[in-house]
Amino acid sequence: MTTPEPAAPEALLPGDHERRLHPGSWLFVLLQNLRQFIVPLLVLLFAGGRRDDGYPWWLPLIGVGALVVVSVWQYLTFRYRIDDDRLIVRSGLLERSVRQIPYSRIHNVAIHQNLLHQLMGVAEVRLESAGGTKPEAQMRVLRMPEALALEQLIRDRGQGQDAAPTMDGATAPVTEPAGITLLALSSWEIVKLGLISNRGMVVVAGALALSFQALPERTMGRWLVDYGREAFGYASGFATTWLAKGVAIAGVLAFALLLIRAFSVLLALLRYHGFRLQRQGRRLTVERGLLSRSRSSVPRRRIQAWTMREGVLHRLFARRTLEIDTASARGNDGQGNGNAQRGLDALAPIAPPATCDAIVHDIALLRSWPPARWQPLHPRAWLRLMLGDVFVTVGLCVALAWFLRGWGALGLLWLPWSMFVARRHAARAGYAVDAAFVAVREGWWKRTWRFAEIGKLQAVELRQSPLDRRFGMASVWFDTAGANPLSTPLRLRFLPLAEAERVHATLAGEIARRPLRW
């Protein structure tokens, strides 16, 4: 994956004739098809193995043979040709299709290599755009030099159709240098990322949930109880007092958490080994992965919004995470994951705050980031934030009182902590709006910065709930392309009503006046 880019892509990808994929492409198509049909094939295999009445054990082999024929036929019918301004792809088994993809419409060039790809010196290439639920073209597979040459050719010809605006409104060709490394993560930085992230806990919890579903009823629960008793009994066997037993049990729990963190570090090394972020002309390229290497490339102008995150462990290591929303839809990643994020997401999985700011300066050209002064929220924003916890706490206390009677009132002791958290959150939260971008800062325990260029905003909305009207405040919400529906939206919450109306009117006028920048 770190092969130097070819100096002349046209030499490897001549545009005067149609080209086939790598001769071994049918094998990778077959493996992908087997992944999709492995369950019915196993059902046929084991159903035949359990019968003694002459059931045809070779029936699954017919299914595999049919998949081989389909895979070879797909390879024989797939063609692509390099044109001056577009890529032309011909494919189809019975129903033929001709797909023409302009270079300027390709938002992401993703190159993927697993172990088998690396052994054969090939790679899978996916060309993705902003719309749709699947790649515009998926080439499984090309020789690695051809894949890199195709990526460079799309980058060069795609940015040749763009132009950099000048001060007088005219356009000028882009003359930025290529191949500038903005971030390269060492192994120690990736270890820090594994210690900070909680991916190991998520994977373990998912594995336990799957085990409860797949194993016979109560088997997993019985194993957990038996092994848990054995572990805690073994630990408490060395202690004679209750204090010593508590310390021993705490040691067992600490050891289990340590193993989960070690698993998180392993997952981080597998995913982010050799991570490198480069700016090549007007495109960004990210390489990463240990056993399975991936390389993604998107134009800088496709970035719609930015997010910085900083948790408690981030602050311990003086690090942050920098993520982006791109104008690429969510869809199938070509590996059977229907909800995969297409395009880039994390430009800096872990980096010092100064490095994250430098990346923003270089890519978004926001010289005024970070804001010199953050505007505060409404003076009673902390009370508005606390009301949700009040309703939940009171409801929980009523439910506990039904079973525990007077002891249920102890749940009210949570309210002082809620008040403290709400005050800290409101004191730290803020927003900033200038001629270039709009930004919001939220969180106290886990901190988040989210911002976008004004030219990338699609809509602005003023919102007021009944409680907001009671407190004399309002919120301003913004829509951007490519936003993750599960992530925190870009919004300015709990502003004084007059200030919210002023921001809403000002930015609505700016959005209407400026053309949308894709």
Short mmCIF file of N, CA and C in Angstrom, two decimals, residues 43-203:
data_model
loop_
_atom_site.label_atom_id
_atom_site.label_comp_id
_atom_site.label_asym_id
_atom_site.label_seq_id
_atom_site.Cartn_x
_atom_site.Cartn_y
_atom_site.Cartn_z
N VAL A 43 -26.11 -25.47 5.07
CA VAL A 43 -27.35 -26.20 5.37
C VAL A 43 -27.45 -27.43 4.48
N LEU A 44 -27.15 -27.28 3.18
CA LEU A 44 -27.18 -28.42 2.27
C LEU A 44 -26.15 -29.47 2.67
N LEU A 45 -24.96 -29.01 3.08
CA LEU A 45 -23.89 -29.94 3.42
C LEU A 45 -24.25 -30.76 4.66
N PHE A 46 -24.68 -30.09 5.73
CA PHE A 46 -24.95 -30.80 6.97
C PHE A 46 -26.26 -31.59 6.89
N ALA A 47 -27.19 -31.08 6.07
CA ALA A 47 -28.42 -31.87 5.91
C ALA A 47 -28.12 -33.20 5.25
N GLY A 48 -27.19 -33.19 4.28
CA GLY A 48 -26.81 -34.44 3.63
C GLY A 48 -26.00 -35.32 4.55
N GLY A 49 -25.20 -34.70 5.46
CA GLY A 49 -24.37 -35.50 6.35
C GLY A 49 -25.18 -36.24 7.39
N ARG A 50 -26.39 -35.74 7.67
CA ARG A 50 -27.18 -36.39 8.71
C ARG A 50 -28.09 -37.48 8.15
N ARG A 51 -28.12 -37.62 6.82
CA ARG A 51 -29.04 -38.61 6.24
C ARG A 51 -28.29 -39.86 5.83
N ASP A 52 -29.00 -40.99 5.95
CA ASP A 52 -28.43 -42.27 5.54
C ASP A 52 -29.24 -42.92 4.41
N ASP A 53 -30.12 -42.15 3.76
CA ASP A 53 -31.01 -42.73 2.75
C ASP A 53 -30.58 -42.33 1.34
N GLY A 54 -29.27 -42.18 1.14
CA GLY A 54 -28.79 -41.87 -0.19
C GLY A 54 -28.91 -40.41 -0.58
N TYR A 55 -28.94 -39.51 0.40
CA TYR A 55 -29.00 -38.09 0.10
C TYR A 55 -27.74 -37.68 -0.68
N PRO A 56 -27.87 -36.94 -1.78
CA PRO A 56 -26.70 -36.59 -2.61
C PRO A 56 -25.77 -35.62 -1.88
N TRP A 57 -24.68 -36.14 -1.33
CA TRP A 57 -23.73 -35.30 -0.59
C TRP A 57 -23.04 -34.30 -1.50
N TRP A 58 -23.05 -34.56 -2.81
CA TRP A 58 -22.35 -33.69 -3.75
C TRP A 58 -23.19 -32.49 -4.18
N LEU A 59 -24.43 -32.38 -3.65
CA LEU A 59 -25.30 -31.27 -4.04
C LEU A 59 -24.68 -29.90 -3.74
N PRO A 60 -24.04 -29.70 -2.57
CA PRO A 60 -23.41 -28.39 -2.34
C PRO A 60 -22.32 -28.07 -3.36
N LEU A 61 -21.65 -29.13 -3.90
CA LEU A 61 -20.60 -28.87 -4.88
C LEU A 61 -21.18 -28.27 -6.16
N ILE A 62 -22.42 -28.63 -6.48
CA ILE A 62 -23.06 -28.03 -7.65
C ILE A 62 -23.25 -26.53 -7.43
N GLY A 63 -23.66 -26.15 -6.19
CA GLY A 63 -23.81 -24.74 -5.87
C GLY A 63 -22.50 -23.98 -5.97
N VAL A 64 -21.41 -24.60 -5.46
CA VAL A 64 -20.09 -23.96 -5.56
C VAL A 64 -19.68 -23.84 -7.02
N GLY A 65 -19.93 -24.90 -7.81
CA GLY A 65 -19.59 -24.83 -9.23
C GLY A 65 -20.35 -23.73 -9.95
N ALA A 66 -21.62 -23.56 -9.59
CA ALA A 66 -22.40 -22.48 -10.20
C ALA A 66 -21.82 -21.12 -9.84
N LEU A 67 -21.36 -20.95 -8.60
CA LEU A 67 -20.75 -19.69 -8.20
C LEU A 67 -19.45 -19.45 -8.95
N VAL A 68 -18.69 -20.53 -9.21
CA VAL A 68 -17.45 -20.38 -9.98
C VAL A 68 -17.76 -19.90 -11.39
N VAL A 69 -18.78 -20.49 -12.01
CA VAL A 69 -19.16 -20.08 -13.37
C VAL A 69 -19.59 -18.61 -13.39
N VAL A 70 -20.40 -18.21 -12.41
CA VAL A 70 -20.85 -16.82 -12.34
C VAL A 70 -19.67 -15.88 -12.15
N SER A 71 -18.72 -16.25 -11.28
CA SER A 71 -17.57 -15.39 -11.02
C SER A 71 -16.71 -15.22 -12.26
N VAL A 72 -16.46 -16.32 -12.98
CA VAL A 72 -15.66 -16.23 -14.20
C VAL A 72 -16.40 -15.41 -15.25
N TRP A 73 -17.71 -15.59 -15.34
CA TRP A 73 -18.48 -14.85 -16.34
C TRP A 73 -18.49 -13.34 -16.02
N GLN A 74 -18.55 -12.99 -14.75
CA GLN A 74 -18.46 -11.58 -14.36
C GLN A 74 -17.11 -10.99 -14.77
N TYR A 75 -16.06 -11.76 -14.57
CA TYR A 75 -14.74 -11.27 -14.98
C TYR A 75 -14.67 -11.07 -16.49
N LEU A 76 -15.23 -11.99 -17.25
CA LEU A 76 -15.16 -11.90 -18.71
C LEU A 76 -15.99 -10.76 -19.26
N THR A 77 -17.05 -10.36 -18.57
CA THR A 77 -17.95 -9.33 -19.10
C THR A 77 -17.68 -7.95 -18.52
N PHE A 78 -16.69 -7.81 -17.65
CA PHE A 78 -16.38 -6.50 -17.06
C PHE A 78 -15.28 -5.83 -17.87
N ARG A 79 -15.54 -4.59 -18.31
CA ARG A 79 -14.56 -3.79 -19.03
C ARG A 79 -14.59 -2.36 -18.50
N TYR A 80 -13.45 -1.70 -18.60
CA TYR A 80 -13.44 -0.27 -18.28
C TYR A 80 -12.48 0.43 -19.23
N ARG A 81 -12.78 1.71 -19.48
CA ARG A 81 -11.95 2.49 -20.39
C ARG A 81 -11.75 3.88 -19.81
N ILE A 82 -10.53 4.38 -19.96
CA ILE A 82 -10.17 5.71 -19.48
C ILE A 82 -10.42 6.72 -20.59
N ASP A 83 -11.33 7.67 -20.35
CA ASP A 83 -11.57 8.73 -21.31
C ASP A 83 -10.97 10.03 -20.77
N ASP A 84 -11.07 11.09 -21.57
CA ASP A 84 -10.45 12.35 -21.17
C ASP A 84 -11.08 12.92 -19.90
N ASP A 85 -12.39 12.85 -19.79
CA ASP A 85 -13.08 13.47 -18.66
C ASP A 85 -13.96 12.50 -17.88
N ARG A 86 -13.90 11.21 -18.20
CA ARG A 86 -14.77 10.27 -17.53
C ARG A 86 -14.19 8.86 -17.60
N LEU A 87 -14.75 8.01 -16.72
CA LEU A 87 -14.43 6.59 -16.72
C LEU A 87 -15.67 5.85 -17.21
N ILE A 88 -15.49 4.97 -18.19
CA ILE A 88 -16.60 4.22 -18.78
C ILE A 88 -16.47 2.76 -18.36
N VAL A 89 -17.51 2.24 -17.73
CA VAL A 89 -17.51 0.88 -17.19
C VAL A 89 -18.62 0.08 -17.86
N ARG A 90 -18.27 -1.06 -18.42
CA ARG A 90 -19.24 -1.99 -19.00
C ARG A 90 -19.26 -3.25 -18.14
N SER A 91 -20.46 -3.66 -17.72
CA SER A 91 -20.58 -4.83 -16.86
C SER A 91 -21.95 -5.46 -17.06
N GLY A 92 -22.15 -6.59 -16.42
CA GLY A 92 -23.44 -7.26 -16.48
C GLY A 92 -23.33 -8.67 -16.99
N LEU A 93 -24.17 -9.56 -16.44
CA LEU A 93 -24.21 -10.95 -16.88
C LEU A 93 -25.22 -11.11 -18.01
N LEU A 94 -26.49 -11.08 -17.68
CA LEU A 94 -27.54 -11.16 -18.69
C LEU A 94 -28.01 -9.77 -19.10
N GLU A 95 -28.10 -8.88 -18.12
CA GLU A 95 -28.49 -7.50 -18.40
C GLU A 95 -27.23 -6.64 -18.43
N ARG A 96 -26.84 -6.19 -19.59
CA ARG A 96 -25.62 -5.40 -19.75
C ARG A 96 -25.88 -3.95 -19.39
N SER A 97 -24.85 -3.29 -18.86
CA SER A 97 -24.95 -1.88 -18.53
C SER A 97 -23.66 -1.17 -18.91
N VAL A 98 -23.81 0.10 -19.28
CA VAL A 98 -22.67 0.97 -19.58
C VAL A 98 -22.79 2.17 -18.66
N ARG A 99 -21.82 2.35 -17.79
CA ARG A 99 -21.86 3.42 -16.80
C ARG A 99 -20.74 4.42 -17.08
N GLN A 100 -21.09 5.70 -17.23
CA GLN A 100 -20.12 6.74 -17.47
C GLN A 100 -20.01 7.61 -16.22
N ILE A 101 -18.80 7.70 -15.67
CA ILE A 101 -18.58 8.37 -14.40
C ILE A 101 -17.61 9.53 -14.61
N PRO A 102 -18.08 10.78 -14.60
CA PRO A 102 -17.16 11.92 -14.72
C PRO A 102 -16.20 11.97 -13.53
N TYR A 103 -14.95 12.31 -13.81
CA TYR A 103 -13.95 12.35 -12.74
C TYR A 103 -14.33 13.36 -11.66
N SER A 104 -14.96 14.47 -12.08
CA SER A 104 -15.31 15.52 -11.11
C SER A 104 -16.40 15.07 -10.16
N ARG A 105 -17.15 13.98 -10.48
CA ARG A 105 -18.22 13.50 -9.61
C ARG A 105 -17.75 12.42 -8.65
N ILE A 106 -16.53 11.99 -8.78
CA ILE A 106 -16.00 10.94 -7.90
C ILE A 106 -15.50 11.61 -6.63
N HIS A 107 -16.17 11.33 -5.52
CA HIS A 107 -15.83 11.96 -4.25
C HIS A 107 -14.77 11.18 -3.48
N ASN A 108 -14.73 9.89 -3.65
CA ASN A 108 -13.81 9.08 -2.87
C ASN A 108 -13.28 7.94 -3.73
N VAL A 109 -11.97 7.76 -3.69
CA VAL A 109 -11.32 6.62 -4.32
C VAL A 109 -10.77 5.75 -3.20
N ALA A 110 -11.38 4.60 -2.98
CA ALA A 110 -10.99 3.71 -1.88
C ALA A 110 -10.26 2.49 -2.45
N ILE A 111 -9.06 2.25 -1.93
CA ILE A 111 -8.26 1.10 -2.33
C ILE A 111 -8.10 0.19 -1.11
N HIS A 112 -8.49 -1.07 -1.28
CA HIS A 112 -8.50 -2.00 -0.16
C HIS A 112 -7.64 -3.22 -0.49
N GLN A 113 -6.86 -3.65 0.52
CA GLN A 113 -6.03 -4.85 0.40
C GLN A 113 -6.13 -5.68 1.66
N ASN A 114 -6.57 -6.94 1.54
CA ASN A 114 -6.44 -7.87 2.65
C ASN A 114 -5.18 -8.71 2.42
N LEU A 115 -5.00 -9.73 3.25
CA LEU A 115 -3.78 -10.52 3.14
C LEU A 115 -3.64 -11.20 1.79
N LEU A 116 -4.74 -11.74 1.27
CA LEU A 116 -4.69 -12.40 -0.03
C LEU A 116 -4.36 -11.40 -1.14
N HIS A 117 -4.94 -10.19 -1.04
CA HIS A 117 -4.60 -9.15 -2.01
C HIS A 117 -3.10 -8.85 -1.98
N GLN A 118 -2.55 -8.72 -0.78
CA GLN A 118 -1.14 -8.37 -0.65
C GLN A 118 -0.24 -9.48 -1.19
N LEU A 119 -0.63 -10.74 -0.97
CA LEU A 119 0.17 -11.84 -1.48
C LEU A 119 0.17 -11.88 -3.01
N MET A 120 -0.94 -11.51 -3.63
CA MET A 120 -1.05 -11.54 -5.09
C MET A 120 -0.70 -10.21 -5.74
N GLY A 121 -0.39 -9.18 -4.92
CA GLY A 121 -0.02 -7.89 -5.47
C GLY A 121 -1.15 -7.17 -6.17
N VAL A 122 -2.39 -7.32 -5.67
CA VAL A 122 -3.56 -6.69 -6.28
C VAL A 122 -4.29 -5.89 -5.21
N ALA A 123 -5.32 -5.17 -5.64
CA ALA A 123 -6.12 -4.36 -4.72
C ALA A 123 -7.52 -4.20 -5.30
N GLU A 124 -8.47 -4.01 -4.41
CA GLU A 124 -9.85 -3.70 -4.81
C GLU A 124 -10.03 -2.19 -4.81
N VAL A 125 -10.65 -1.65 -5.85
CA VAL A 125 -10.84 -0.21 -6.01
C VAL A 125 -12.34 0.08 -6.03
N ARG A 126 -12.76 1.05 -5.22
CA ARG A 126 -14.15 1.49 -5.19
C ARG A 126 -14.19 2.99 -5.47
N LEU A 127 -15.01 3.38 -6.41
CA LEU A 127 -15.21 4.78 -6.76
C LEU A 127 -16.57 5.20 -6.25
N GLU A 128 -16.60 6.18 -5.35
CA GLU A 128 -17.82 6.55 -4.66
C GLU A 128 -18.18 8.00 -4.91
N SER A 129 -19.46 8.28 -4.93
CA SER A 129 -19.96 9.64 -5.11
C SER A 129 -20.83 10.00 -3.92
N ALA A 130 -21.45 11.18 -3.98
CA ALA A 130 -22.22 11.67 -2.84
C ALA A 130 -23.54 10.95 -2.67
N GLY A 131 -24.11 10.40 -3.73
CA GLY A 131 -25.42 9.78 -3.63
C GLY A 131 -25.37 8.29 -3.83
N GLY A 132 -26.52 7.65 -3.63
CA GLY A 132 -26.60 6.21 -3.86
C GLY A 132 -26.23 5.41 -2.63
N THR A 133 -26.53 4.13 -2.69
CA THR A 133 -26.24 3.23 -1.58
C THR A 133 -25.13 2.25 -1.90
N LYS A 134 -24.49 2.40 -3.04
CA LYS A 134 -23.38 1.53 -3.40
C LYS A 134 -22.39 2.32 -4.24
N PRO A 135 -21.15 1.83 -4.37
CA PRO A 135 -20.16 2.57 -5.15
C PRO A 135 -20.59 2.75 -6.60
N GLU A 136 -20.12 3.83 -7.21
CA GLU A 136 -20.38 4.06 -8.63
C GLU A 136 -19.73 2.97 -9.48
N ALA A 137 -18.55 2.53 -9.07
CA ALA A 137 -17.85 1.43 -9.75
C ALA A 137 -17.03 0.68 -8.71
N GLN A 138 -16.98 -0.63 -8.85
CA GLN A 138 -16.24 -1.48 -7.93
C GLN A 138 -15.41 -2.46 -8.75
N MET A 139 -14.10 -2.28 -8.71
CA MET A 139 -13.19 -3.08 -9.52
C MET A 139 -12.50 -4.09 -8.62
N ARG A 140 -12.92 -5.30 -8.73
CA ARG A 140 -12.40 -6.39 -7.91
C ARG A 140 -11.77 -7.42 -8.85
N VAL A 141 -10.45 -7.32 -9.15
CA VAL A 141 -9.41 -6.49 -8.57
C VAL A 141 -8.51 -5.99 -9.70
N LEU A 142 -7.61 -5.02 -9.35
CA LEU A 142 -6.59 -4.51 -10.26
C LEU A 142 -5.22 -4.77 -9.68
N ARG A 143 -4.21 -4.80 -10.56
CA ARG A 143 -2.84 -4.84 -10.07
C ARG A 143 -2.59 -3.57 -9.26
N MET A 144 -1.78 -3.69 -8.21
CA MET A 144 -1.58 -2.55 -7.32
C MET A 144 -1.05 -1.32 -8.05
N PRO A 145 -0.06 -1.43 -8.94
CA PRO A 145 0.37 -0.23 -9.68
C PRO A 145 -0.75 0.40 -10.49
N GLU A 146 -1.63 -0.43 -11.09
CA GLU A 146 -2.75 0.11 -11.85
C GLU A 146 -3.75 0.81 -10.93
N ALA A 147 -3.98 0.25 -9.74
CA ALA A 147 -4.91 0.88 -8.80
C ALA A 147 -4.39 2.26 -8.38
N LEU A 148 -3.09 2.35 -8.06
CA LEU A 148 -2.52 3.64 -7.69
C LEU A 148 -2.52 4.61 -8.86
N ALA A 149 -2.26 4.10 -10.06
CA ALA A 149 -2.28 4.96 -11.24
C ALA A 149 -3.68 5.50 -11.50
N LEU A 150 -4.71 4.65 -11.31
CA LEU A 150 -6.09 5.10 -11.51
C LEU A 150 -6.45 6.17 -10.49
N GLU A 151 -6.03 5.98 -9.24
CA GLU A 151 -6.30 6.98 -8.21
C GLU A 151 -5.64 8.32 -8.58
N GLN A 152 -4.39 8.27 -9.01
CA GLN A 152 -3.70 9.51 -9.37
C GLN A 152 -4.34 10.16 -10.59
N LEU A 153 -4.73 9.36 -11.57
CA LEU A 153 -5.35 9.92 -12.77
C LEU A 153 -6.67 10.62 -12.43
N ILE A 154 -7.50 10.00 -11.58
CA ILE A 154 -8.76 10.63 -11.17
C ILE A 154 -8.48 11.90 -10.38
N ARG A 155 -7.46 11.87 -9.54
CA ARG A 155 -7.12 13.06 -8.77
C ARG A 155 -6.68 14.20 -9.68
N ASP A 156 -5.79 13.89 -10.61
CA ASP A 156 -5.26 14.95 -11.49
C ASP A 156 -6.34 15.50 -12.42
N ARG A 157 -7.10 14.63 -13.08
CA ARG A 157 -8.10 15.11 -14.03
C ARG A 157 -9.32 15.68 -13.33
N GLY A 158 -9.64 15.14 -12.14
CA GLY A 158 -10.77 15.69 -11.40
C GLY A 158 -10.50 17.09 -10.90
N GLN A 159 -9.29 17.33 -10.36
CA GLN A 159 -8.99 18.67 -9.89
C GLN A 159 -8.70 19.62 -11.04
N GLY A 160 -8.37 19.07 -12.21
CA GLY A 160 -8.19 19.93 -13.37
C GLY A 160 -9.49 20.57 -13.81
N GLN A 161 -10.65 19.93 -13.42
CA GLN A 161 -11.95 20.49 -13.75
C GLN A 161 -12.42 21.47 -12.69
N ASP A 162 -11.67 21.55 -11.58
CA ASP A 162 -11.97 22.54 -10.55
C ASP A 162 -11.02 23.72 -10.75
N ALA A 163 -11.34 24.81 -10.13
CA ALA A 163 -10.47 25.97 -10.21
C ALA A 163 -10.52 26.71 -8.90
N ALA A 164 -9.42 27.29 -8.54
CA ALA A 164 -9.36 28.04 -7.30
C ALA A 164 -9.83 29.47 -7.54
N PRO A 165 -10.79 29.99 -6.75
CA PRO A 165 -11.26 31.34 -6.95
C PRO A 165 -10.21 32.36 -6.58
N THR A 166 -10.15 33.45 -7.33
CA THR A 166 -9.23 34.54 -7.04
C THR A 166 -9.99 35.69 -6.41
N MET A 167 -9.29 36.73 -6.03
CA MET A 167 -9.90 37.84 -5.32
C MET A 167 -10.92 38.58 -6.19
N ASP A 168 -10.71 38.62 -7.51
CA ASP A 168 -11.62 39.36 -8.39
C ASP A 168 -12.77 38.51 -8.90
N GLY A 169 -12.92 37.28 -8.36
CA GLY A 169 -14.01 36.41 -8.77
C GLY A 169 -13.69 35.52 -9.93
N ALA A 170 -12.52 35.69 -10.54
CA ALA A 170 -12.12 34.82 -11.64
C ALA A 170 -11.58 33.52 -11.07
N THR A 171 -11.13 32.64 -11.93
CA THR A 171 -10.58 31.37 -11.51
C THR A 171 -9.17 31.23 -12.00
N ALA A 172 -8.41 30.43 -11.26
CA ALA A 172 -7.03 30.19 -11.61
C ALA A 172 -6.72 28.73 -11.38
N PRO A 173 -5.86 28.13 -12.13
CA PRO A 173 -5.53 26.73 -11.94
C PRO A 173 -4.86 26.50 -10.60
N VAL A 174 -5.12 25.32 -10.05
CA VAL A 174 -4.56 24.97 -8.75
C VAL A 174 -3.09 24.62 -8.92
N THR A 175 -2.24 25.23 -8.11
CA THR A 175 -0.80 24.99 -8.19
C THR A 175 -0.23 24.53 -6.85
N GLU A 176 -1.07 23.87 -6.02
CA GLU A 176 -0.60 23.45 -4.71
C GLU A 176 0.35 22.27 -4.84
N PRO A 177 1.33 22.18 -3.94
CA PRO A 177 2.24 21.04 -3.98
C PRO A 177 1.52 19.76 -3.61
N ALA A 178 2.05 18.66 -4.08
CA ALA A 178 1.43 17.36 -3.82
C ALA A 178 2.29 16.55 -2.87
N GLY A 179 1.65 15.59 -2.21
CA GLY A 179 2.38 14.65 -1.39
C GLY A 179 2.86 15.22 -0.07
N ILE A 180 2.12 16.15 0.55
CA ILE A 180 2.51 16.72 1.84
C ILE A 180 1.89 15.87 2.94
N THR A 181 2.70 15.32 3.83
CA THR A 181 2.20 14.51 4.94
C THR A 181 1.77 15.43 6.07
N LEU A 182 0.49 15.38 6.42
CA LEU A 182 -0.04 16.19 7.50
C LEU A 182 0.00 15.48 8.84
N LEU A 183 -0.10 14.15 8.84
CA LEU A 183 -0.08 13.39 10.09
C LEU A 183 0.36 11.97 9.81
N ALA A 184 1.30 11.47 10.60
CA ALA A 184 1.73 10.07 10.55
C ALA A 184 1.79 9.56 11.98
N LEU A 185 1.08 8.49 12.27
CA LEU A 185 0.99 7.96 13.63
C LEU A 185 2.04 6.88 13.85
N SER A 186 2.81 7.05 14.92
CA SER A 186 3.76 6.01 15.32
C SER A 186 3.03 4.90 16.07
N SER A 187 3.73 3.82 16.32
CA SER A 187 3.11 2.70 17.04
C SER A 187 2.72 3.11 18.45
N TRP A 188 3.53 3.95 19.08
CA TRP A 188 3.22 4.39 20.44
C TRP A 188 1.95 5.25 20.46
N GLU A 189 1.77 6.09 19.44
CA GLU A 189 0.55 6.88 19.36
C GLU A 189 -0.66 5.99 19.18
N ILE A 190 -0.52 4.92 18.41
CA ILE A 190 -1.65 4.01 18.20
C ILE A 190 -1.96 3.24 19.49
N VAL A 191 -0.92 2.91 20.27
CA VAL A 191 -1.15 2.29 21.57
C VAL A 191 -1.94 3.24 22.48
N LYS A 192 -1.59 4.52 22.46
CA LYS A 192 -2.37 5.50 23.23
C LYS A 192 -3.82 5.53 22.76
N LEU A 193 -4.01 5.47 21.45
CA LEU A 193 -5.37 5.45 20.91
C LEU A 193 -6.15 4.25 21.42
N GLY A 194 -5.50 3.08 21.46
CA GLY A 194 -6.16 1.89 21.98
C GLY A 194 -6.51 2.01 23.46
N LEU A 195 -5.63 2.66 24.24
CA LEU A 195 -5.91 2.85 25.66
C LEU A 195 -7.05 3.85 25.87
N ILE A 196 -7.14 4.84 24.97
CA ILE A 196 -8.19 5.85 25.12
C ILE A 196 -9.54 5.32 24.67
N SER A 197 -9.56 4.60 23.56
CA SER A 197 -10.82 4.13 23.00
C SER A 197 -11.39 3.00 23.85
N ASN A 198 -12.67 2.76 23.67
CA ASN A 198 -13.36 1.70 24.40
C ASN A 198 -13.83 0.62 23.43
N ARG A 199 -13.12 0.48 22.30
CA ARG A 199 -13.55 -0.45 21.28
C ARG A 199 -13.52 -1.90 21.78
N GLY A 200 -12.55 -2.22 22.65
CA GLY A 200 -12.47 -3.58 23.17
C GLY A 200 -13.70 -3.96 23.96
N MET A 201 -14.21 -3.02 24.79
CA MET A 201 -15.41 -3.29 25.56
C MET A 201 -16.61 -3.50 24.65
N VAL A 202 -16.70 -2.69 23.58
CA VAL A 202 -17.82 -2.83 22.65
C VAL A 202 -17.79 -4.19 21.96
N VAL A 203 -16.59 -4.62 21.53
CA VAL A 203 -16.48 -5.91 20.86
C VAL A 203 -16.81 -7.06 21.82
#
